[in-house]
PDB file of C-alpha atoms and ligand atoms in Angstrom:
ATOM      1  CA  MET A 319      -6.206   1.890  18.485  1.00 93.00           C
ATOM      2  CA  VAL A 320      -3.217   1.327  16.229  1.00 98.00           C
ATOM      3  CA  ARG A 321      -2.000   4.482  14.469  1.00 98.00           C
ATOM      4  CA  LEU A 322      -0.920   3.817  10.919  1.00 98.00           C
ATOM      5  CA  ILE A 323       0.017   5.207   7.527  1.00 99.00           C
ATOM      6  CA  VAL A 324      -1.066   3.406   4.347  1.00 99.00           C
ATOM      7  CA  ASP A 325       1.168   3.697   1.274  1.00 99.00           C
ATOM      8  CA  CYS A 326      -0.830   2.466  -1.712  1.00 98.00           C
ATOM      9  CA  ASP A 327      -1.562   2.270  -5.458  1.00 98.00           C
ATOM     10  CA  PRO A 328      -5.367   1.820  -5.731  1.00 98.00           C
ATOM     11  CA  GLY A 329      -6.445  -0.742  -7.170  1.00 94.00           C
ATOM     12  CA  HIS A 330      -9.706  -2.131  -5.725  1.00 95.00           C
ATOM     13  CA  ASP A 331      -7.948  -4.043  -2.919  1.00 98.00           C
ATOM     14  CA  ASP A 332      -5.941  -0.957  -1.937  1.00 98.00           C
ATOM     15  CA  ALA A 333      -9.255   0.926  -1.670  1.00 98.00           C
ATOM     16  CA  VAL A 334     -10.657  -1.730   0.666  1.00 98.00           C
ATOM     17  CA  ALA A 335      -7.407  -1.591   2.675  1.00 98.00           C
ATOM     18  CA  LEU A 336      -7.869   2.178   3.150  1.00 98.00           C
ATOM     19  CA  VAL A 337     -11.415   1.717   4.435  1.00 98.00           C
ATOM     20  CA  VAL A 338     -10.357  -1.071   6.813  1.00 98.00           C
ATOM     21  CA  ALA A 339      -7.432   1.056   8.075  1.00 98.00           C
ATOM     22  CA  ALA A 340      -9.674   4.081   8.668  1.00 98.00           C
ATOM     23  CA  HIS A 341     -12.311   2.040  10.470  1.00 98.00           C
ATOM     24  CA  PHE A 342     -10.215  -0.203  12.688  1.00 98.00           C
ATOM     25  CA  GLY A 343      -7.157   2.007  13.124  1.00 98.00           C
ATOM     26  CA  GLU A 344      -6.298   5.669  13.432  1.00 98.00           C
ATOM     27  CA  LEU A 345      -5.250   6.476   9.902  1.00 98.00           C
ATOM     28  CA  VAL A 346      -2.665   9.257  10.104  1.00 98.00           C
ATOM     29  CA  GLY A 347      -2.251   9.785   6.360  1.00 98.00           C
ATOM     30  CA  VAL A 348      -2.181   8.158   2.949  1.00 98.00           C
ATOM     31  CA  THR A 349       0.694   8.183   0.475  1.00 99.00           C
ATOM     32  CA  THR A 350       0.621   6.931  -3.094  1.00 98.00           C
ATOM     33  CA  VAL A 351       3.135   5.305  -5.404  1.00 98.00           C
ATOM     34  CA  GLY A 352       3.080   4.364  -9.084  1.00 98.00           C
ATOM     35  CA  GLY A 353       2.154   0.680  -9.298  1.00 98.00           C
ATOM     36  CA  ASN A 354      -1.141  -0.769 -10.470  1.00 97.00           C
ATOM     37  CA  ALA A 355      -1.495   2.355 -12.644  1.00 98.00           C
ATOM     38  CA  PRO A 356       0.510   5.559 -13.159  1.00 98.00           C
ATOM     39  CA  LEU A 357       0.950   7.817 -10.122  1.00 98.00           C
ATOM     40  CA  ARG A 358      -1.583  10.418 -11.222  1.00 98.00           C
ATOM     41  CA  ASP A 359      -4.334   7.783 -11.568  1.00 98.00           C
ATOM     42  CA  VAL A 360      -3.655   5.947  -8.317  1.00 98.00           C
ATOM     43  CA  THR A 361      -3.518   9.267  -6.447  1.00 98.00           C
ATOM     44  CA  THR A 362      -6.916  10.248  -7.865  1.00 98.00           C
ATOM     45  CA  ASN A 363      -8.243   6.820  -6.883  1.00 98.00           C
ATOM     46  CA  ALA A 364      -6.948   7.203  -3.307  1.00 98.00           C
ATOM     47  CA  VAL A 365      -8.489  10.676  -2.990  1.00 98.00           C
ATOM     48  CA  LEU A 366     -11.771   9.379  -4.411  1.00 97.00           C
ATOM     49  CA  THR A 367     -11.807   6.446  -1.975  1.00 98.00           C
ATOM     50  CA  CYS A 368     -11.356   8.826   0.964  1.00 97.00           C
ATOM     51  CA  GLN A 369     -14.124  11.032  -0.404  1.00 97.00           C
ATOM     52  CA  MET A 370     -16.562   8.139  -0.944  1.00 96.00           C
ATOM     53  CA  PHE A 371     -15.991   6.696   2.522  1.00 97.00           C
ATOM     54  CA  GLY A 372     -15.739   9.907   4.547  1.00 96.00           C
ATOM     55  CA  ILE A 373     -12.078   9.345   5.401  1.00 97.00           C
ATOM     56  CA  ASP A 374     -10.681  12.679   6.532  1.00 97.00           C
ATOM     57  CA  VAL A 375      -6.949  12.399   5.980  1.00 98.00           C
ATOM     58  CA  ASP A 376      -4.533  13.917   3.510  1.00 98.00           C
ATOM     59  CA  VAL A 377      -3.403  11.945   0.477  1.00 98.00           C
ATOM     60  CA  ARG A 378       0.086  12.768  -0.854  1.00 98.00           C
ATOM     61  CA  ALA A 379       1.661  11.549  -4.064  1.00 98.00           C
ATOM     62  CA  GLY A 380       5.129  10.015  -3.955  1.00 98.00           C
ATOM     63  CA  ALA A 381       7.374   8.190  -6.404  1.00 98.00           C
ATOM     64  CA  ASP A 382       6.147   7.863  -9.977  1.00 98.00           C
ATOM     65  CA  ARG A 383       8.677   5.162 -10.869  1.00 98.00           C
ATOM     66  CA  PRO A 384      10.774   2.422  -9.262  1.00 98.00           C
ATOM     67  CA  LEU A 385      14.297   3.094  -7.944  1.00 98.00           C
ATOM     68  CA  VAL A 386      16.048   1.358 -10.837  1.00 97.00           C
ATOM     69  CA  ALA A 387      13.630  -0.545 -13.066  1.00 97.00           C
ATOM     70  CA  ALA A 388      11.389   0.935 -15.736  1.00 97.00           C
ATOM     71  CA  PRO A 389       7.798   1.495 -14.570  1.00 97.00           C
ATOM     72  CA  ARG A 390       5.344  -1.323 -15.167  1.00 96.00           C
ATOM     73  CA  TYR A 391       1.618  -1.321 -14.418  1.00 97.00           C
ATOM     74  CA  ALA A 392      -1.174  -3.909 -14.098  1.00 95.00           C
ATOM     75  CA  PRO A 393      -3.912  -2.880 -16.573  1.00 93.00           C
ATOM     76  CA  GLN A 394      -4.735  -6.531 -17.187  1.00 93.00           C
ATOM     77  CA  VAL A 395      -5.774  -6.874 -13.508  1.00 93.00           C
ATOM     78  CA  HIS A 396      -7.045  -3.443 -12.415  1.00 92.00           C
ATOM     79  CA  GLY A 397      -7.754  -1.723 -15.757  1.00 91.00           C
ATOM     80  CA  VAL A 398      -5.762   1.132 -17.273  1.00 93.00           C
ATOM     81  CA  SER A 399      -6.754   3.664 -14.575  1.00 95.00           C
ATOM     82  CA  GLY A 400      -6.495   1.193 -11.679  1.00 96.00           C
ATOM     83  CA  PHE A 401     -10.227   1.771 -11.051  1.00 96.00           C
ATOM     84  CA  SER A 402     -11.695   0.571 -14.326  1.00 88.00           C
ATOM     85  CA  GLY A 403     -15.234  -0.805 -14.367  1.00 86.00           C
ATOM     86  CA  PRO A 404     -17.665   1.284 -12.345  1.00 91.00           C
ATOM     87  CA  ALA A 405     -19.174   4.697 -13.003  1.00 91.00           C
ATOM     88  CA  LEU A 406     -17.223   6.888 -10.583  1.00 95.00           C
ATOM     89  CA  PRO A 407     -18.573   9.980  -8.791  1.00 95.00           C
ATOM     90  CA  PRO A 408     -17.036  13.385  -9.584  1.00 95.00           C
ATOM     91  CA  LEU A 409     -13.894  14.200  -7.628  1.00 96.00           C
ATOM     92  CA  GLU A 410     -14.607  16.859  -4.984  1.00 95.00           C
ATOM     93  CA  ARG A 411     -11.276  16.786  -3.160  1.00 96.00           C
ATOM     94  CA  SER A 412      -7.660  16.988  -4.236  1.00 97.00           C
ATOM     95  CA  ALA A 413      -4.360  15.563  -3.061  1.00 98.00           C
ATOM     96  CA  ALA A 414      -2.344  17.540  -0.501  1.00 98.00           C
ATOM     97  CA  GLU A 415       0.737  19.525  -1.533  1.00 98.00           C
ATOM     98  CA  GLY A 416       4.226  18.155  -1.022  1.00 98.00           C
ATOM     99  CA  HIS A 417       6.017  14.917  -1.766  1.00 98.00           C
ATOM    100  CA  ALA A 418       4.975  11.748   0.071  1.00 98.00           C
ATOM    101  CA  VAL A 419       8.562  10.888   1.015  1.00 98.00           C
ATOM    102  CA  ASP A 420       9.121  14.296   2.687  1.00 98.00           C
ATOM    103  CA  TRP A 421       5.856  13.849   4.555  1.00 98.00           C
ATOM    104  CA  LEU A 422       6.746  10.305   5.657  1.00 98.00           C
ATOM    105  CA  ILE A 423      10.073  11.488   7.072  1.00 98.00           C
ATOM    106  CA  GLU A 424       8.513  14.435   8.884  1.00 98.00           C
ATOM    107  CA  THR A 425       5.586  12.442  10.257  1.00 98.00           C
ATOM    108  CA  ILE A 426       7.584   9.411  11.442  1.00 98.00           C
ATOM    109  CA  ARG A 427      10.150  11.728  13.056  1.00 98.00           C
ATOM    110  CA  GLY A 428       7.288  13.585  14.744  1.00 98.00           C
ATOM    111  CA  GLU A 429       5.654  10.540  16.329  1.00 98.00           C
ATOM    112  CA  GLU A 430       7.234   7.351  17.600  1.00 98.00           C
ATOM    113  CA  GLY A 431       5.459   3.994  17.288  1.00 98.00           C
ATOM    114  CA  LEU A 432       3.513   4.394  14.031  1.00 98.00           C
ATOM    115  CA  TRP A 433       2.876   1.408  11.758  1.00 98.00           C
ATOM    116  CA  LEU A 434       3.663   1.884   8.088  1.00 99.00           C
ATOM    117  CA  VAL A 435       1.593  -0.305   5.772  1.00 99.00           C
ATOM    118  CA  PRO A 436       2.840  -0.383   2.156  1.00 99.00           C
ATOM    119  CA  VAL A 437       0.427  -2.218  -0.156  1.00 98.00           C
ATOM    120  CA  GLY A 438       2.058  -1.264  -3.447  1.00 98.00           C
ATOM    121  CA  PRO A 439       5.681  -1.236  -4.654  1.00 98.00           C
ATOM    122  CA  MET A 440       7.887  -0.121  -1.730  1.00 98.00           C
ATOM    123  CA  THR A 441       9.613   2.753  -3.563  1.00 98.00           C
ATOM    124  CA  ASN A 442       8.452   5.509  -1.172  1.00 99.00           C
ATOM    125  CA  VAL A 443       9.448   3.505   1.900  1.00 99.00           C
ATOM    126  CA  ALA A 444      12.896   2.713   0.513  1.00 99.00           C
ATOM    127  CA  LEU A 445      13.484   6.374  -0.435  1.00 98.00           C
ATOM    128  CA  ALA A 446      12.428   7.500   3.049  1.00 98.00           C
ATOM    129  CA  PHE A 447      14.689   4.904   4.762  1.00 98.00           C
ATOM    130  CA  ARG A 448      17.646   5.841   2.545  1.00 98.00           C
ATOM    131  CA  ARG A 449      17.255   9.560   3.246  1.00 98.00           C
ATOM    132  CA  ALA A 450      16.427   9.147   6.935  1.00 98.00           C
ATOM    133  CA  PRO A 451      17.810   5.862   8.356  1.00 98.00           C
ATOM    134  CA  ASP A 452      16.640   6.929  11.841  1.00 98.00           C
ATOM    135  CA  LEU A 453      13.040   6.173  10.778  1.00 98.00           C
ATOM    136  CA  VAL A 454      13.771   2.458  11.146  1.00 98.00           C
ATOM    137  CA  GLY A 455      14.116   2.792  14.922  1.00 98.00           C
ATOM    138  CA  ARG A 456      11.071   5.031  15.308  1.00 98.00           C
ATOM    139  CA  LEU A 457       8.415   2.864  13.652  1.00 98.00           C
ATOM    140  CA  ALA A 458       6.457   0.129  15.434  1.00 98.00           C
ATOM    141  CA  GLY A 459       7.026  -1.720  12.186  1.00 98.00           C
ATOM    142  CA  VAL A 460       6.253  -2.137   8.510  1.00 99.00           C
ATOM    143  CA  SER A 461       3.403  -4.480   7.562  1.00 99.00           C
ATOM    144  CA  PHE A 462       3.599  -4.979   3.814  1.00 99.00           C
ATOM    145  CA  MET A 463       1.635  -6.766   1.121  1.00 98.00           C
ATOM    146  CA  GLY A 464       4.156  -8.259  -1.219  1.00 98.00           C
ATOM    147  CA  GLY A 465       6.115 -11.310  -2.245  1.00 98.00           C
ATOM    148  CA  SER A 466       5.251 -14.940  -1.783  1.00 98.00           C
ATOM    149  CA  ALA A 467       6.655 -18.026  -0.092  1.00 98.00           C
ATOM    150  CA  THR A 468       5.233 -20.154  -2.891  1.00 97.00           C
ATOM    151  CA  ILE A 469       4.275 -19.102  -6.418  1.00 96.00           C
ATOM    152  CA  GLY A 470       4.100 -15.657  -8.001  1.00 97.00           C
ATOM    153  CA  ASN A 471       1.320 -13.913  -9.895  1.00 96.00           C
ATOM    154  CA  HIS A 472       3.126 -11.741 -12.473  1.00 96.00           C
ATOM    155  CA  THR A 473       5.908 -14.259 -13.136  1.00 97.00           C
ATOM    156  CA  PRO A 474       5.991 -17.903 -12.035  1.00 98.00           C
ATOM    157  CA  VAL A 475       7.846 -16.847  -8.880  1.00 98.00           C
ATOM    158  CA  ALA A 476       7.371 -13.076  -8.427  1.00 98.00           C
ATOM    159  CA  GLU A 477       4.486 -11.151  -6.910  1.00 98.00           C
ATOM    160  CA  PHE A 478       3.550  -7.810  -8.533  1.00 98.00           C
ATOM    161  CA  ASN A 479       4.512  -5.299  -5.789  1.00 98.00           C
ATOM    162  CA  VAL A 480       7.993  -6.764  -5.320  1.00 98.00           C
ATOM    163  CA  LEU A 481       8.472  -7.396  -9.047  1.00 98.00           C
ATOM    164  CA  VAL A 482       7.773  -3.729  -9.889  1.00 98.00           C
ATOM    165  CA  ASP A 483      10.496  -2.459  -7.551  1.00 98.00           C
ATOM    166  CA  PRO A 484      12.695  -5.308  -6.282  1.00 98.00           C
ATOM    167  CA  GLU A 485      15.520  -2.929  -5.294  1.00 98.00           C
ATOM    168  CA  ALA A 486      13.133  -0.988  -3.035  1.00 98.00           C
ATOM    169  CA  ALA A 487      11.836  -4.194  -1.461  1.00 98.00           C
ATOM    170  CA  ALA A 488      15.442  -5.284  -0.835  1.00 98.00           C
ATOM    171  CA  VAL A 489      16.206  -1.979   0.941  1.00 98.00           C
ATOM    172  CA  VAL A 490      13.174  -2.372   3.220  1.00 98.00           C
ATOM    173  CA  LEU A 491      13.755  -6.080   3.940  1.00 98.00           C
ATOM    174  CA  GLY A 492      17.387  -5.355   4.765  1.00 98.00           C
ATOM    175  CA  SER A 493      16.703  -2.265   6.874  1.00 98.00           C
ATOM    176  CA  GLY A 494      16.304  -3.923  10.273  1.00 98.00           C
ATOM    177  CA  VAL A 495      12.789  -2.492  10.788  1.00 98.00           C
ATOM    178  CA  PRO A 496      10.313  -4.977  12.357  1.00 98.00           C
ATOM    179  CA  LEU A 497       8.471  -6.496   9.382  1.00 98.00           C
ATOM    180  CA  ARG A 498       5.190  -8.356   8.899  1.00 98.00           C
ATOM    181  CA  MET A 499       4.763  -9.926   5.481  1.00 98.00           C
ATOM    182  CA  ALA A 500       1.422 -10.555   3.787  1.00 98.00           C
ATOM    183  CA  GLY A 501       2.552 -12.443   0.697  1.00 98.00           C
ATOM    184  CA  LEU A 502       0.413 -14.208  -1.882  1.00 98.00           C
ATOM    185  CA  ASP A 503       0.531 -17.469   0.081  1.00 98.00           C
ATOM    186  CA  LEU A 504      -1.417 -15.586   2.797  1.00 98.00           C
ATOM    187  CA  THR A 505      -3.557 -13.176   0.785  1.00 98.00           C
ATOM    188  CA  GLU A 506      -4.858 -15.781  -1.669  1.00 98.00           C
ATOM    189  CA  GLN A 507      -6.572 -17.385   1.350  1.00 98.00           C
ATOM    190  CA  PHE A 508      -8.832 -14.295   1.548  1.00 98.00           C
ATOM    191  CA  VAL A 509     -10.851 -14.759  -1.605  1.00 97.00           C
ATOM    192  CA  VAL A 510     -12.799 -12.234  -3.688  1.00 97.00           C
ATOM    193  CA  ASP A 511     -15.591 -14.039  -5.520  1.00 97.00           C
ATOM    194  CA  ASP A 512     -19.040 -13.192  -6.852  1.00 98.00           C
ATOM    195  CA  ALA A 513     -20.558 -13.923  -3.439  1.00 97.00           C
ATOM    196  CA  LEU A 514     -18.344 -11.326  -1.723  1.00 98.00           C
ATOM    197  CA  ALA A 515     -19.101  -8.762  -4.447  1.00 98.00           C
ATOM    198  CA  ALA A 516     -22.839  -9.434  -3.913  1.00 98.00           C
ATOM    199  CA  ASN A 517     -22.456  -8.999  -0.130  1.00 98.00           C
ATOM    200  CA  VAL A 518     -20.672  -5.696  -0.645  1.00 97.00           C
ATOM    201  CA  ARG A 519     -23.338  -4.536  -3.128  1.00 97.00           C
ATOM    202  CA  SER A 520     -26.110  -5.345  -0.636  1.00 97.00           C
ATOM    203  CA  ILE A 521     -24.684  -2.663   1.709  1.00 96.00           C
ATOM    204  CA  GLY A 522     -26.524  -0.432  -0.727  1.00 94.00           C
ATOM    205  CA  THR A 523     -24.537   2.795  -0.492  1.00 93.00           C
ATOM    206  CA  PRO A 524     -22.729   4.597  -3.333  1.00 94.00           C
ATOM    207  CA  GLY A 525     -19.228   3.798  -2.034  1.00 95.00           C
ATOM    208  CA  ALA A 526     -20.002   0.112  -1.491  1.00 96.00           C
ATOM    209  CA  THR A 527     -21.582  -0.102  -4.952  1.00 96.00           C
ATOM    210  CA  VAL A 528     -18.357   1.239  -6.499  1.00 96.00           C
ATOM    211  CA  ILE A 529     -16.310  -1.355  -4.557  1.00 97.00           C
ATOM    212  CA  ALA A 530     -18.688  -4.151  -5.651  1.00 97.00           C
ATOM    213  CA  ASP A 531     -18.339  -3.043  -9.288  1.00 97.00           C
ATOM    214  CA  LEU A 532     -14.542  -2.886  -8.939  1.00 97.00           C
ATOM    215  CA  MET A 533     -14.580  -6.435  -7.558  1.00 97.00           C
ATOM    216  CA  LEU A 534     -16.643  -7.652 -10.526  1.00 97.00           C
ATOM    217  CA  SER A 535     -14.269  -5.982 -12.963  1.00 96.00           C
ATOM    218  CA  TYR A 536     -11.322  -7.627 -11.105  1.00 96.00           C
ATOM    219  CA  LEU A 537     -13.068 -11.016 -11.328  1.00 97.00           C
ATOM    220  CA  ASP A 538     -13.688 -10.568 -15.077  1.00 96.00           C
ATOM    221  CA  ASN A 539      -9.977  -9.788 -15.537  1.00 95.00           C
ATOM    222  CA  ILE A 540      -8.822 -12.683 -13.339  1.00 96.00           C
ATOM    223  CA  GLU A 541     -11.161 -15.026 -15.210  1.00 96.00           C
ATOM    224  CA  SER A 542      -9.602 -14.092 -18.530  1.00 94.00           C
ATOM    225  CA  ILE A 543      -6.083 -14.573 -17.098  1.00 93.00           C
ATOM    226  CA  ARG A 544      -6.586 -17.712 -14.984  1.00 92.00           C
ATOM    227  CA  GLY A 545      -9.907 -19.160 -16.140  1.00 95.00           C
ATOM    228  CA  GLU A 546     -11.541 -18.923 -12.694  1.00 96.00           C
ATOM    229  CA  ARG A 547     -13.642 -16.233 -10.986  1.00 97.00           C
ATOM    230  CA  ARG A 548     -11.711 -15.997  -7.722  1.00 96.00           C
ATOM    231  CA  GLY A 549      -8.658 -14.040  -6.654  1.00 96.00           C
ATOM    232  CA  GLY A 550      -7.045 -12.742  -3.493  1.00 97.00           C
ATOM    233  CA  LEU A 551      -8.256  -9.671  -1.595  1.00 98.00           C
ATOM    234  CA  HIS A 552      -4.601  -8.929  -0.975  1.00 98.00           C
ATOM    235  CA  ASP A 553      -4.062  -5.502   0.544  1.00 98.00           C
ATOM    236  CA  PRO A 554      -6.493  -5.524   3.498  1.00 98.00           C
ATOM    237  CA  CYS A 555      -4.521  -8.508   4.873  1.00 98.00           C
ATOM    238  CA  ALA A 556      -1.518  -6.252   5.591  1.00 99.00           C
ATOM    239  CA  VAL A 557      -3.774  -3.813   7.464  1.00 99.00           C
ATOM    240  CA  LEU A 558      -5.575  -6.539   9.419  1.00 98.00           C
ATOM    241  CA  ALA A 559      -2.179  -7.963  10.426  1.00 98.00           C
ATOM    242  CA  VAL A 560      -1.726  -4.853  12.596  1.00 98.00           C
ATOM    243  CA  THR A 561      -5.314  -3.929  13.546  1.00 98.00           C
ATOM    244  CA  HIS A 562      -6.265  -7.570  14.327  1.00 98.00           C
ATOM    245  CA  PRO A 563      -2.949  -9.397  14.892  1.00 98.00           C
ATOM    246  CA  ASP A 564      -4.727 -12.496  16.255  1.00 98.00           C
ATOM    247  CA  LEU A 565      -6.255 -13.059  12.813  1.00 98.00           C
ATOM    248  CA  VAL A 566      -2.920 -13.887  11.205  1.00 98.00           C
ATOM    249  CA  ASP A 567      -0.439 -16.606  12.218  1.00 98.00           C
ATOM    250  CA  HIS A 568       3.139 -15.398  11.771  1.00 98.00           C
ATOM    251  CA  GLN A 569       6.429 -17.275  11.836  1.00 97.00           C
ATOM    252  CA  PRO A 570       9.898 -15.711  12.023  1.00 97.00           C
ATOM    253  CA  ARG A 571      11.644 -16.233   8.675  1.00 98.00           C
ATOM    254  CA  SER A 572      14.637 -15.030   6.778  1.00 97.00           C
ATOM    255  CA  VAL A 573      13.365 -13.408   3.578  1.00 98.00           C
ATOM    256  CA  ALA A 574      15.507 -11.956   0.772  1.00 98.00           C
ATOM    257  CA  VAL A 575      14.687 -10.513  -2.642  1.00 98.00           C
ATOM    258  CA  GLU A 576      16.189 -11.940  -5.834  1.00 98.00           C
ATOM    259  CA  LEU A 577      17.554  -9.006  -7.851  1.00 98.00           C
ATOM    260  CA  ASN A 578      19.576 -10.696 -10.552  1.00 96.00           C
ATOM    261  CA  GLY A 579      17.947 -13.881 -11.819  1.00 94.00           C
ATOM    262  CA  THR A 580      16.862 -13.806 -15.446  1.00 95.00           C
ATOM    263  CA  LEU A 581      13.876 -16.016 -14.581  1.00 97.00           C
ATOM    264  CA  THR A 582      13.535 -15.176 -10.884  1.00 98.00           C
ATOM    265  CA  ARG A 583      14.018 -11.395 -10.521  1.00 98.00           C
ATOM    266  CA  GLY A 584      11.549 -10.053  -7.951  1.00 98.00           C
ATOM    267  CA  MET A 585      11.119 -13.390  -6.185  1.00 98.00           C
ATOM    268  CA  THR A 586      11.063 -13.319  -2.377  1.00 98.00           C
ATOM    269  CA  VAL A 587      13.171 -16.208  -1.132  1.00 98.00           C
ATOM    270  CA  VAL A 588      11.587 -17.297   2.159  1.00 97.00           C
ATOM    271  CA  ASP A 589      13.851 -19.663   4.069  1.00 97.00           C
ATOM    272  CA  ARG A 590      11.560 -22.227   5.703  1.00 94.00           C
ATOM    273  CA  ARG A 591      14.291 -24.685   6.638  1.00 94.00           C
ATOM    274  CA  LYS A 592      14.692 -25.741  10.270  1.00 89.00           C
ATOM    275  CA  ARG A 593      18.247 -24.388  10.294  1.00 89.00           C
ATOM    276  CA  PRO A 594      18.319 -21.323   8.063  1.00 89.00           C
ATOM    277  CA  ASP A 595      21.664 -19.740   7.209  1.00 89.00           C
ATOM    278  CA  ALA A 596      20.559 -16.304   8.396  1.00 89.00           C
ATOM    279  CA  GLY A 597      18.487 -15.091  11.354  1.00 93.00           C
ATOM    280  CA  PRO A 598      14.885 -14.035  10.765  1.00 97.00           C
ATOM    281  CA  ASN A 599      14.173 -10.521   9.454  1.00 98.00           C
ATOM    282  CA  VAL A 600      10.440 -10.954   8.812  1.00 98.00           C
ATOM    283  CA  ALA A 601       7.325 -12.200  10.616  1.00 98.00           C
ATOM    284  CA  HIS A 602       5.900 -14.161   7.704  1.00 98.00           C
ATOM    285  CA  GLY A 603       2.085 -14.394   7.726  1.00 98.00           C
ATOM    286  CA  HIS A 604       1.172 -17.909   6.654  1.00 98.00           C
ATOM    287  CA  ARG A 605      -2.442 -18.352   7.757  1.00 98.00           C
ATOM    288  CA  ILE A 606      -5.360 -15.903   8.033  1.00 98.00           C
ATOM    289  CA  ASP A 607      -8.777 -16.445   9.595  1.00 98.00           C
ATOM    290  CA  HIS A 608     -10.446 -15.480   6.323  1.00 98.00           C
ATOM    291  CA  VAL A 609     -14.004 -15.957   7.626  1.00 98.00           C
ATOM    292  CA  THR A 610     -13.486 -13.292  10.291  1.00 98.00           C
ATOM    293  CA  ALA A 611     -11.484 -11.138   7.856  1.00 98.00           C
ATOM    294  CA  ARG A 612     -14.418 -11.159   5.452  1.00 98.00           C
ATOM    295  CA  ARG A 613     -16.837 -10.150   8.216  1.00 98.00           C
ATOM    296  CA  LEU A 614     -14.523  -7.311   9.292  1.00 98.00           C
ATOM    297  CA  VAL A 615     -14.230  -5.984   5.737  1.00 98.00           C
ATOM    298  CA  ILE A 616     -18.025  -5.906   5.367  1.00 98.00           C
ATOM    299  CA  GLU A 617     -18.294  -4.218   8.773  1.00 97.00           C
ATOM    300  CA  ALA A 618     -15.772  -1.525   7.777  1.00 98.00           C
ATOM    301  CA  LEU A 619     -17.355  -0.872   4.361  1.00 97.00           C
ATOM    302  CA  THR A 620     -20.799  -0.595   5.997  1.00 96.00           C
ATOM    303  CA  ALA A 621     -19.750   1.666   8.865  1.00 94.00           C
ATOM    304  CA  GLN A 622     -17.507   3.982   6.873  1.00 87.00           C
ATOM    305  CA  THR A 623     -20.148   4.394   4.186  1.00 75.00           C
ATOM    306  CA  ALA A 624     -22.760   5.241   6.795  1.00 62.00           C
ATOM    307  CA  ARG A 625     -20.566   8.106   8.012  1.00 53.00           C
ATOM    308  CA  THR A 626     -20.562   9.892   4.647  1.00 48.00           C
TER     309      THR A 626
HETATM  310  C1  BDR B1392      -0.713  -6.771  -5.267  1.00 86.55           C
HETATM  311  O1  BDR B1392      -0.566  -6.194  -6.565  1.00 86.55           O
HETATM  312  C2  BDR B1392      -1.644  -5.337  -6.848  1.00 86.55           C
HETATM  313  O2  BDR B1392      -2.194  -5.674  -8.068  1.00 86.55           O
HETATM  314  C3  BDR B1392      -2.617  -5.438  -5.707  1.00 86.55           C
HETATM  315  O3  BDR B1392      -3.160  -4.167  -5.409  1.00 86.55           O
HETATM  316  C4  BDR B1392      -1.797  -5.976  -4.567  1.00 86.55           C
HETATM  317  O4  BDR B1392      -1.201  -4.940  -3.822  1.00 86.55           O
HETATM  318  C5  BDR B1392      -0.993  -8.263  -5.406  1.00 86.55           C
HETATM  319  O5  BDR B1392       0.049  -8.891  -6.094  1.00 86.55           O
HETATM  320 CA1   CA B1393      -1.850  -2.615  -4.085  1.00 86.55          CA
END
C-alpha cells in the first residue's frame, strides 16, 4: 500500500480525500493550511473528519497565510467555516502539538519514499522545501490538486489553490520533485451532483450523512455561482492518482505559474505544444475514469464509516 501524507484545508472534498487516503493508502499523517477557511476552522474540520471516520492519525496545523499574498478564503463555495451546512457532532479529539512544517521535515527525513498529497494552497510544502531542500530527493513525489490546463474557477484562468498562494505553487513546481497534477481540467470530470449526494446518504451512517449534507450545501453554493447543480469532486482525484494510478491518464508537461499578470496571476501555464521550450516538470492528469472513481469513493466512505 502507498504511504502518504495529506496536506489539506477541509472543505467537503478535502474530507472525502482524507477518507479515500485512509482507506486505500497508509495515511501517515495529516497537515492543514489556511485556504478554504481560516486555519483554525480547517484544522477543526480535519480533526472532525478523522473522528467521524475512525482515522487514527495526528492532524497538525501549519501555515495560516500564504508566503506573500494576503489570505483569501472561499466562503462562497464551502461556507464561512469550510464545513457549513450540516449539523456537526461534538469534537472529541484535538490537533497534535507542533507546527506542520516541522513535522513534515522530520517525517520525510525519517522515511524515504512517501507521497505528499497537497489538496489546498501549497504554502506548507513550499516552506518545508525551502527549509529542507533535501526533502525533494526523499519523496516518491507530490500529487497535488491545483491549477488548470484550461479555465479557472476563481478567476477566468486561475484555480483556487494556486491563486491563494501562487508563490508557494511556483516553489513546488520548480523544485525538481516528481509531480502529478490534478487540475480542474481533470477534477471537473469527477462530478458531485444530487445523485452522488443521495448515494452517499444511503450509506446511512453519521459520517456519511455529514458528507452528503456538505455535498448538498456545496451544490447550493455552486448553483448560485454558476446556475447549475454540478461541480468537481476535486481533492480525491489527487489521492486516487497515487493509490490507483491506472485510473488517471498522465502526460509529461512543462507547467509554470504566472506570478505577475494583472489578469492572469495564479494561472498555471501548461505547455501542450509538440515542441515545448522547456522539458517536462509535471505528469499532468488529463483524463480520469470517473465511474470507477465514484465507486471507490463510495466504497471508502462505507468501509471507513463501518470501522467507527
Ligand atoms: C480546490 O479549491 C477548494 O475549494 C477545493 O477544496 C479544492 O481543493 C478546487 O479549486
Ligand atoms: Ca482543498
